[in-house]
GROMACS .gro file of C-alpha atoms in nm:
model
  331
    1UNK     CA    1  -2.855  -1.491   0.715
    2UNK     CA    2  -2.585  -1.399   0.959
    3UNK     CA    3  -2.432  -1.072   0.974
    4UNK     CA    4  -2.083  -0.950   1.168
    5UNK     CA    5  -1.805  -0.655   1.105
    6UNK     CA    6  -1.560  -0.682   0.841
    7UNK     CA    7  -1.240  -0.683   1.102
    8UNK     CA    8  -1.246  -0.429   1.354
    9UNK     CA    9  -1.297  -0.126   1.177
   10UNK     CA   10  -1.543  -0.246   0.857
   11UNK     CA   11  -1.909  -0.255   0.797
   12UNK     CA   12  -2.148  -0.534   0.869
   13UNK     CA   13  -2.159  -0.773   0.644
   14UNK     CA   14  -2.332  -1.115   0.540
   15UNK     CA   15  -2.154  -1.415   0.650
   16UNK     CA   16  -2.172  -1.529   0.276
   17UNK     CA   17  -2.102  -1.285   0.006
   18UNK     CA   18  -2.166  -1.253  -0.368
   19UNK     CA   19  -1.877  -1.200  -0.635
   20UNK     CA   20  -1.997  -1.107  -0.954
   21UNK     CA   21  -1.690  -1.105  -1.163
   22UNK     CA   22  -1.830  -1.402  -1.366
   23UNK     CA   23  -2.165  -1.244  -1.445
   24UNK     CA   24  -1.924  -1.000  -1.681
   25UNK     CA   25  -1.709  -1.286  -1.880
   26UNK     CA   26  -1.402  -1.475  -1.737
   27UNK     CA   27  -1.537  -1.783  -1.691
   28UNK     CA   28  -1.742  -1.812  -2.102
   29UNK     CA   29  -2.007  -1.649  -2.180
   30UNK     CA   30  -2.266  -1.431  -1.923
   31UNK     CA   31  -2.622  -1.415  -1.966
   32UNK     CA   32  -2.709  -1.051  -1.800
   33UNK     CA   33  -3.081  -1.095  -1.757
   34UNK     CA   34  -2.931  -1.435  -1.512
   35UNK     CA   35  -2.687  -1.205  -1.372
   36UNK     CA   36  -2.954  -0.970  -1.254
   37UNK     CA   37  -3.136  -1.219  -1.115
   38UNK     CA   38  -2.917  -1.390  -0.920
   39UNK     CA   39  -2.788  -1.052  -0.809
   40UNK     CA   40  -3.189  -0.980  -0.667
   41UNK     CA   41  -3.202  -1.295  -0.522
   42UNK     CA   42  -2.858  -1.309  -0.300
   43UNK     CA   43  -3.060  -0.958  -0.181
   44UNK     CA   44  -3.446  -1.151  -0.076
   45UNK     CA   45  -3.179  -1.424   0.123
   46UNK     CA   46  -2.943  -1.148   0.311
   47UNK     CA   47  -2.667  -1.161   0.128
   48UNK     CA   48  -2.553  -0.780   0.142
   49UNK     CA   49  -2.233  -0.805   0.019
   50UNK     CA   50  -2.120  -0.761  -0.355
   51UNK     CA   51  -1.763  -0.771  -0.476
   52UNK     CA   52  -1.683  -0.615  -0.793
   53UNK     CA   53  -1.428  -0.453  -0.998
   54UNK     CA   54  -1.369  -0.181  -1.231
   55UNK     CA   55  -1.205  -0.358  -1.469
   56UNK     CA   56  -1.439  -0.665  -1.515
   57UNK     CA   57  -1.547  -0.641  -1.827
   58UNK     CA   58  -1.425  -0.298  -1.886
   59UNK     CA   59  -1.681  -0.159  -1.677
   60UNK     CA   60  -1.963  -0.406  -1.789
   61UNK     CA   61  -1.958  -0.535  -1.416
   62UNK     CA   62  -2.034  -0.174  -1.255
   63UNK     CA   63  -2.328  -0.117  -1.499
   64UNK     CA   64  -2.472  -0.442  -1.430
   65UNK     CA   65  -2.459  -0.432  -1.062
   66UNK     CA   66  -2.602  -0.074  -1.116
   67UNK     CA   67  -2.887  -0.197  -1.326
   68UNK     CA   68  -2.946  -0.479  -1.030
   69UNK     CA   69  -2.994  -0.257  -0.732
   70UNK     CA   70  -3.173   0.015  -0.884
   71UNK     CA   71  -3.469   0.108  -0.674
   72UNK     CA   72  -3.253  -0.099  -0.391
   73UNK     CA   73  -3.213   0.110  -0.075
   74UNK     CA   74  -2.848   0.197  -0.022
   75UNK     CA   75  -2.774   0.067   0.293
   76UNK     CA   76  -2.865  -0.302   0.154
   77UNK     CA   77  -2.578  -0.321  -0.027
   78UNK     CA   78  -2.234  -0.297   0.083
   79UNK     CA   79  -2.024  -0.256  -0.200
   80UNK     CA   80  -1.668  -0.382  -0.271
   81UNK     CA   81  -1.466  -0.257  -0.565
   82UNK     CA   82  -1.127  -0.343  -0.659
   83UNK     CA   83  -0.894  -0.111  -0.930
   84UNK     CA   84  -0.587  -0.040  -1.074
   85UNK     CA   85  -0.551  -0.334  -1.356
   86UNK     CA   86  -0.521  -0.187  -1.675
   87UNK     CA   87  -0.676  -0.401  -1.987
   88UNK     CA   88  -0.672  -0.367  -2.359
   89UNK     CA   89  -0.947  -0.407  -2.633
   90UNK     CA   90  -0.867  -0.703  -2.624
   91UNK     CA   91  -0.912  -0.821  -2.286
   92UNK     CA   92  -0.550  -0.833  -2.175
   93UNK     CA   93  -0.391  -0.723  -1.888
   94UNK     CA   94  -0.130  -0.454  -1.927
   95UNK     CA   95  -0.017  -0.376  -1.557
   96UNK     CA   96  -0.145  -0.186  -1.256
   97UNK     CA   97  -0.207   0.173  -1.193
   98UNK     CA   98  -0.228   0.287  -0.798
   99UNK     CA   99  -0.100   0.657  -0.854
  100UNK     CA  100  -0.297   0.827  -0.629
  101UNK     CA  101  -0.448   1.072  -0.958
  102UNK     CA  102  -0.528   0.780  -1.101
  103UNK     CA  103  -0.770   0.630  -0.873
  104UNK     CA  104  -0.923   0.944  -0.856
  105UNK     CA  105  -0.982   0.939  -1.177
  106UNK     CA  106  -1.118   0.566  -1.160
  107UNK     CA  107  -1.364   0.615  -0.877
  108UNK     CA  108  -1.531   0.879  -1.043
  109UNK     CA  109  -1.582   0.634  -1.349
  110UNK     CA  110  -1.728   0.384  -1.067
  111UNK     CA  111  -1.945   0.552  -0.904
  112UNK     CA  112  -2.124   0.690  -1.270
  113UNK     CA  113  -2.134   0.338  -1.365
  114UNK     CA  114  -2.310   0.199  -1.090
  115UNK     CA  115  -2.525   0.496  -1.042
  116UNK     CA  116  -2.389   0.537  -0.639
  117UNK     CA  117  -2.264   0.827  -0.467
  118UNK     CA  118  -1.983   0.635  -0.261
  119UNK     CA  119  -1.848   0.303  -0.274
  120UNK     CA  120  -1.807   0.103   0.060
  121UNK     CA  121  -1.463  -0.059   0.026
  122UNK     CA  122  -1.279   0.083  -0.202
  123UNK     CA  123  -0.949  -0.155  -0.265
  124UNK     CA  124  -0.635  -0.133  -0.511
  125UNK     CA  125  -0.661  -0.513  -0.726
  126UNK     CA  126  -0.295  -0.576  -0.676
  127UNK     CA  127   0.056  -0.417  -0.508
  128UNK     CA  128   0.142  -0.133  -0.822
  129UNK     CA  129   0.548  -0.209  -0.841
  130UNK     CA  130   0.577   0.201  -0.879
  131UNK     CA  131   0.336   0.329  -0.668
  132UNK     CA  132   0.480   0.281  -0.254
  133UNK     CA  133   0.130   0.112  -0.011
  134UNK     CA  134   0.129   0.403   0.136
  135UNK     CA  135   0.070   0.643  -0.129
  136UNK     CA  136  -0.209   0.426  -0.237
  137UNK     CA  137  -0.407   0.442   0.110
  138UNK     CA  138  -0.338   0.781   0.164
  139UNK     CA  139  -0.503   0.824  -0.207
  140UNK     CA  140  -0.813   0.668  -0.076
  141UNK     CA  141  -0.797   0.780   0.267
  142UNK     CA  142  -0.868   1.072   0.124
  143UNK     CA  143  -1.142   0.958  -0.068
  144UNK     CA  144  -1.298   0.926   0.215
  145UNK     CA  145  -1.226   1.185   0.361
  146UNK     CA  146  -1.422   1.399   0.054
  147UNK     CA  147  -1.707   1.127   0.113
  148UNK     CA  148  -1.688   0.899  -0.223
  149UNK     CA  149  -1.529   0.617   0.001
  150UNK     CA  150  -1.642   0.438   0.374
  151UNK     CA  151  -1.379   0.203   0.399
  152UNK     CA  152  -1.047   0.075   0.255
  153UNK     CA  153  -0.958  -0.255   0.172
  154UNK     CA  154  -0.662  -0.455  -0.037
  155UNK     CA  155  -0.593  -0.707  -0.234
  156UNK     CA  156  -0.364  -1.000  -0.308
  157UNK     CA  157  -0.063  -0.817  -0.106
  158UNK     CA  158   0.184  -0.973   0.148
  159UNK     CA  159   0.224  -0.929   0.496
  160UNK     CA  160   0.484  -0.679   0.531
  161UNK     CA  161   0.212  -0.439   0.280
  162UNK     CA  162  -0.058  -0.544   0.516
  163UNK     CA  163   0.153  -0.359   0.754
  164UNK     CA  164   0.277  -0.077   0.576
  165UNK     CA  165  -0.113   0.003   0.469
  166UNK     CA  166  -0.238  -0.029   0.809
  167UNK     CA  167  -0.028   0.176   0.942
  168UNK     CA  168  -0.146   0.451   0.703
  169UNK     CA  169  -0.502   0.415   0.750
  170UNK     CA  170  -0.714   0.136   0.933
  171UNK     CA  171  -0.814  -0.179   0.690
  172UNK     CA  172  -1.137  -0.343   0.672
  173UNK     CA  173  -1.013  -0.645   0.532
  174UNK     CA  174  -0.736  -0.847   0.274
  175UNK     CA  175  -0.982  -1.012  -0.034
  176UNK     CA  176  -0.773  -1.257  -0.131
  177UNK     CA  177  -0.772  -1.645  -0.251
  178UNK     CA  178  -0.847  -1.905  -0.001
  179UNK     CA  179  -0.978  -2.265  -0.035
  180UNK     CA  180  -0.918  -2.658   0.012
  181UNK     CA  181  -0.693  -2.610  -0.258
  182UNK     CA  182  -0.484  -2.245  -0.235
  183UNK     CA  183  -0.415  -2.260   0.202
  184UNK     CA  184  -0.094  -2.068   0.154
  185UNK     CA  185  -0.230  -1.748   0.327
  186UNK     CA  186  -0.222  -1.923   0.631
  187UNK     CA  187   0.131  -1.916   0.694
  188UNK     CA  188   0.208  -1.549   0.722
  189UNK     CA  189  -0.098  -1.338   0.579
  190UNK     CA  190  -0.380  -1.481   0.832
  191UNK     CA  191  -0.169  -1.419   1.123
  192UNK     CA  192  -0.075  -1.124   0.997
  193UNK     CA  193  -0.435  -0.961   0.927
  194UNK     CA  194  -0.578  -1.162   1.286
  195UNK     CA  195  -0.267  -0.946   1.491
  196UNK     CA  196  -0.428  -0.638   1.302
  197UNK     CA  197  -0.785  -0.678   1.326
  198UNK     CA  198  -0.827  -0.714   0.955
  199UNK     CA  199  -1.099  -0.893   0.818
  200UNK     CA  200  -1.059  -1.190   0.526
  201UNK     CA  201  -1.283  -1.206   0.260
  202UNK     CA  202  -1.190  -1.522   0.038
  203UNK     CA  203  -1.260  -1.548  -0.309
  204UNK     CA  204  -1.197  -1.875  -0.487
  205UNK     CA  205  -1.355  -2.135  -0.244
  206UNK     CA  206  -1.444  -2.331  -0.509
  207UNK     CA  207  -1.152  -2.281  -0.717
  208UNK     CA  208  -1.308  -2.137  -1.012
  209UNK     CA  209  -1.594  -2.436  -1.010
  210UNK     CA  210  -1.263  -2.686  -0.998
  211UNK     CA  211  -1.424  -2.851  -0.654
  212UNK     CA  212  -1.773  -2.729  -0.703
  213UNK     CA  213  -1.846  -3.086  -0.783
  214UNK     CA  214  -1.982  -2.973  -1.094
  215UNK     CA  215  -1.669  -2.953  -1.273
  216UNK     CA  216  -1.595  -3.230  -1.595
  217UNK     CA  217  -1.248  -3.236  -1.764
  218UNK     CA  218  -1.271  -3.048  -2.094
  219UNK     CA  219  -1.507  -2.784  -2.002
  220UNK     CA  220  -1.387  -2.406  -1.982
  221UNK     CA  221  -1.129  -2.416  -2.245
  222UNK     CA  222  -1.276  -2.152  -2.483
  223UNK     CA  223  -1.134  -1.847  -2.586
  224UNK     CA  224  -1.163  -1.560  -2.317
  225UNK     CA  225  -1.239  -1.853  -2.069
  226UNK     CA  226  -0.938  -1.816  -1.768
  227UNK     CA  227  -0.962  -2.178  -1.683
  228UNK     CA  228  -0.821  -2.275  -2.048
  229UNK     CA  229  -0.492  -2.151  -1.981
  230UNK     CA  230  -0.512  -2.202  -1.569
  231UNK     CA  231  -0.238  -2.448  -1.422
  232UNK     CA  232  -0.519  -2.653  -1.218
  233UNK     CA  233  -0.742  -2.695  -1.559
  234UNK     CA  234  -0.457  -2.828  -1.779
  235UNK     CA  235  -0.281  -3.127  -1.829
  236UNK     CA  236  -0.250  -3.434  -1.573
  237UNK     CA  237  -0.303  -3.155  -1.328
  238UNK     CA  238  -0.660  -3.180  -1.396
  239UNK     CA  239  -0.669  -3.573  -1.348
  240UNK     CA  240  -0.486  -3.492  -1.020
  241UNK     CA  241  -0.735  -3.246  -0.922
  242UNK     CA  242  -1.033  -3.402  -0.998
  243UNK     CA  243  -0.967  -3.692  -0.802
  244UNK     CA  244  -0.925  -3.453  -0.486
  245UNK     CA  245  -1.282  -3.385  -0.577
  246UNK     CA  246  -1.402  -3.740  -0.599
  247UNK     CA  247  -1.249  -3.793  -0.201
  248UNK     CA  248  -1.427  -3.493  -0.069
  249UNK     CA  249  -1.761  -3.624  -0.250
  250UNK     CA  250  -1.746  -3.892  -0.035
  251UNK     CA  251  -1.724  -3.679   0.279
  252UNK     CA  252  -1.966  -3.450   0.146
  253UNK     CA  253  -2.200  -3.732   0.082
  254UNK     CA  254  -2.186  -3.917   0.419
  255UNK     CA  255  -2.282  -3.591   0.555
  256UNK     CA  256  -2.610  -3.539   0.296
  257UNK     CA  257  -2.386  -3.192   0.135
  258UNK     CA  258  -2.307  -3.141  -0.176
  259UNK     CA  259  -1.933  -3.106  -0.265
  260UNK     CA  260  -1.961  -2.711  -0.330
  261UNK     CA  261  -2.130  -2.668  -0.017
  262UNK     CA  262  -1.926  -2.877   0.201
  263UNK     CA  263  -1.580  -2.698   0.027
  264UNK     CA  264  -1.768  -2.316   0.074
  265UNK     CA  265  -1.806  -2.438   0.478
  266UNK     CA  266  -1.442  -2.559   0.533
  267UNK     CA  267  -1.322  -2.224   0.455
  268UNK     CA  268  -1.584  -2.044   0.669
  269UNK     CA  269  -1.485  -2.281   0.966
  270UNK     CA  270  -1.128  -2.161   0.914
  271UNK     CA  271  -1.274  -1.839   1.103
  272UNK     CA  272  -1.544  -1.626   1.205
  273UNK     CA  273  -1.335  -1.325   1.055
  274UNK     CA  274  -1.336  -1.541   0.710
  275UNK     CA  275  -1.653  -1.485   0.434
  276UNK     CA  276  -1.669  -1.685   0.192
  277UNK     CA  277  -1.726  -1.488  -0.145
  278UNK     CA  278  -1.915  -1.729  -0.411
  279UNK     CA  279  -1.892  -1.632  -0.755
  280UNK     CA  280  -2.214  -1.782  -0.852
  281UNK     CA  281  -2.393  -1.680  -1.203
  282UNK     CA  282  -2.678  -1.861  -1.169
  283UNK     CA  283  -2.973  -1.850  -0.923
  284UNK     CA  284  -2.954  -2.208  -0.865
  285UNK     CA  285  -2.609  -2.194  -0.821
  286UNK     CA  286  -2.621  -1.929  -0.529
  287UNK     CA  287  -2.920  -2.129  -0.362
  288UNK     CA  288  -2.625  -2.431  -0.321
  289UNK     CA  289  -2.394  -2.188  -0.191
  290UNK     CA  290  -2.672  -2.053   0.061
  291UNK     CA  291  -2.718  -2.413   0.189
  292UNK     CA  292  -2.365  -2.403   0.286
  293UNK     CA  293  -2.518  -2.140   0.586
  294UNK     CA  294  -2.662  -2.474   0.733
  295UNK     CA  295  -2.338  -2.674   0.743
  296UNK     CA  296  -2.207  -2.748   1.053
  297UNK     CA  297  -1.867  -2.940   1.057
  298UNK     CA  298  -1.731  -3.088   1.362
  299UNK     CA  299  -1.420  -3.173   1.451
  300UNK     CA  300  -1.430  -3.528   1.283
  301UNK     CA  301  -1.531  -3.381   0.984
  302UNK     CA  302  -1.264  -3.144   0.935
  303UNK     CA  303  -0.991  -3.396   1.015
  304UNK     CA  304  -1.144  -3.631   0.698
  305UNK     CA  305  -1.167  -3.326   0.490
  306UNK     CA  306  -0.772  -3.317   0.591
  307UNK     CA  307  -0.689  -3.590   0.498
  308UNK     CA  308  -0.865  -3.608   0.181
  309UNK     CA  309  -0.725  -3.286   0.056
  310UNK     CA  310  -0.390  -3.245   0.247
  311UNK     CA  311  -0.214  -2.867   0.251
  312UNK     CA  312  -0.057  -2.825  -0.101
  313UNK     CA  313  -0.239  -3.121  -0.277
  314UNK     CA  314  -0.311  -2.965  -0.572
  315UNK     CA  315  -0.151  -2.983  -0.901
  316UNK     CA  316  -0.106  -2.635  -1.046
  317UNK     CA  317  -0.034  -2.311  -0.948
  318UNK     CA  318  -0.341  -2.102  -0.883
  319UNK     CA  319  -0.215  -1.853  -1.149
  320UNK     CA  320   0.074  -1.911  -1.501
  321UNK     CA  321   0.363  -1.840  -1.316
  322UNK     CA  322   0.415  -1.536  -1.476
  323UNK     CA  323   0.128  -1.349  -1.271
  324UNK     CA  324   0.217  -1.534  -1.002
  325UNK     CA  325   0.558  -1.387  -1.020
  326UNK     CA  326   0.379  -1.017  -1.028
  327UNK     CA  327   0.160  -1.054  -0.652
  328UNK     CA  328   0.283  -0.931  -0.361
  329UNK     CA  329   0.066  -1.225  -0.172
  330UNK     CA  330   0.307  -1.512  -0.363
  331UNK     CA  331   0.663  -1.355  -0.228
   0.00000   0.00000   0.00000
């Protein structure tokens, strides 16, 4: 495993990192002893990076991360948690919180949960509509200031917040969706967070399993499951998508890759300042997503990968337009 700083300012991090949203619901059913498991064995290959959040499974996430590295030395893990999203009993979202008494109220929840004494980037999920950028970094700013937080990061935000949070306290990095299939950060928001010295982690490179090449229509349309009501997964979108997956198959298998791995090196080609997070449940799972480490594309290869999957190809927003019409990142 490789390891470099998180922009200019951030920790040193794994070249690959783990996102364990799905280990906690989202994506079906989560089988927690498989969770902890493949949580242990990102650790034995490198992988020092976990992303998390507060809200994933109402706290379920925390506790099982917490369960995972106990007897772990600290300073193996580096530990990313988003906030802010507010959720009912039921699961649903009801808005964003990033009043500055608020997250101080939610990092002390966090850090009981996952049995820490400071979290290492410490990041607001999404842009609050009521709560200014700068409020919300000075909040945490001063979080770490009383030691419960190393470093800032955000989330899902534009580039004129990029700039209005940086300016308020230096960013490690922007986590927000990048892949074959969801390029529009590359317009403004990359250039943005390069001029800055920001780092990029990307979650998403596979779409939600969409080009993992494991993917067949009809699955993930259970209750509680967010590709059933997911643009990409519905539809003749899906028969649109899917067929972008059958071109980079191709490419993947001239090259002896598998699709996941071949989609989880594109985006880490797109920059050394980009790491790939793979939301992987299952130890097999993050063993593909490790082989991606070995994947060297060349020049040739990215230009078929190109024209495979063309800029804007799919069919689908990333998100129902109605969260879509909520992020900062989509305006």
């Amino acid at each position: 495993m490789k390891y470099i700083q998180l922009g200019k300012t951030g920790p040193s991090v794994s070249t690959l990192g783990l996102g364990c949203m799905g280990m906690s619901g989202m994506y079906g059913p989560s089988d927690r002893a498989e969770g902890i498991a493949t949580i242990h064995a990102a650790l034995e290959a490198g992988v020092n990076l976990f992303d998390t959040g507060d809200f994933y499974g109402m706290g379920h996430n925390e506790m099982l991360i917490g369960e995972a590295l106990k007897g772990v030395a600290r300073d193996k893990a580096i530990i990313s948690v988003k906030t802010g999203a507010l959720r009912d009993r039921d699961g649903g979202f009801n808005g964003i919180d990033n009043r500055p008494a608020a997250l101080k109220n939610f990092i002390a929840y966090t850090l009981q949960r996952l049995g820490v004494d400071y979290i290492d980037i410490y990041r607001p999920a999404r842009l609050d509509p009521n709560v200014p950028i700068e409020d919300t970094v000075g909040a945490i700013a001063d979080m770490i200031k009383a030691g419960y937080v190393r470093h800032i990061g955000l989330s899902e935000v534009g580039a004129d917040t990029i700039r209005r949070a940086a300016a308020v306290h230096p960013i490690a990095d922007l986590q927000i969706e990048y892949s074959l299939i969801s390029r529009g950060i590359e317009d403004t928001i990359m250039p943005t967070c390069r001029e800055l010295g920001i780092g990029i982690t990307a979650y998403g490179v596979l779409s939600r399993g969409l080009i993992s090449g494991h993917w067949q229509k009809g699955q993930g349309q259970s209750k509680g499951d967010f590709r059933a009501y997911s643009p990409r997964f519905q539809g003749e979108n899906i028969d649109t998508n899917l067929a972008l997956v059958d071109a980079l198959r191709t490419i993947a298998g001239a090259k002896g890759v598998s699709v996941a791995q071949i989609a989880i090196a594109w985006v880490a080609a797109q920059g050394s300042d980009i790491i790939p997070l793979v939301g992987a449940r299952k130890v097999e799972r993050l063993e593909e997503a490790l082989g991606s480490q070995n994947v060297q594309l060349t020049g040739g290869d990215l230009s078929a990968i190109e024209a495979a999957i063309p800029k804007n190809a799919a069919a689908g927003g990333r998100y129902p337009e109605a969260m879509l019409a909520h992020m900062d990142s989509e305006k």
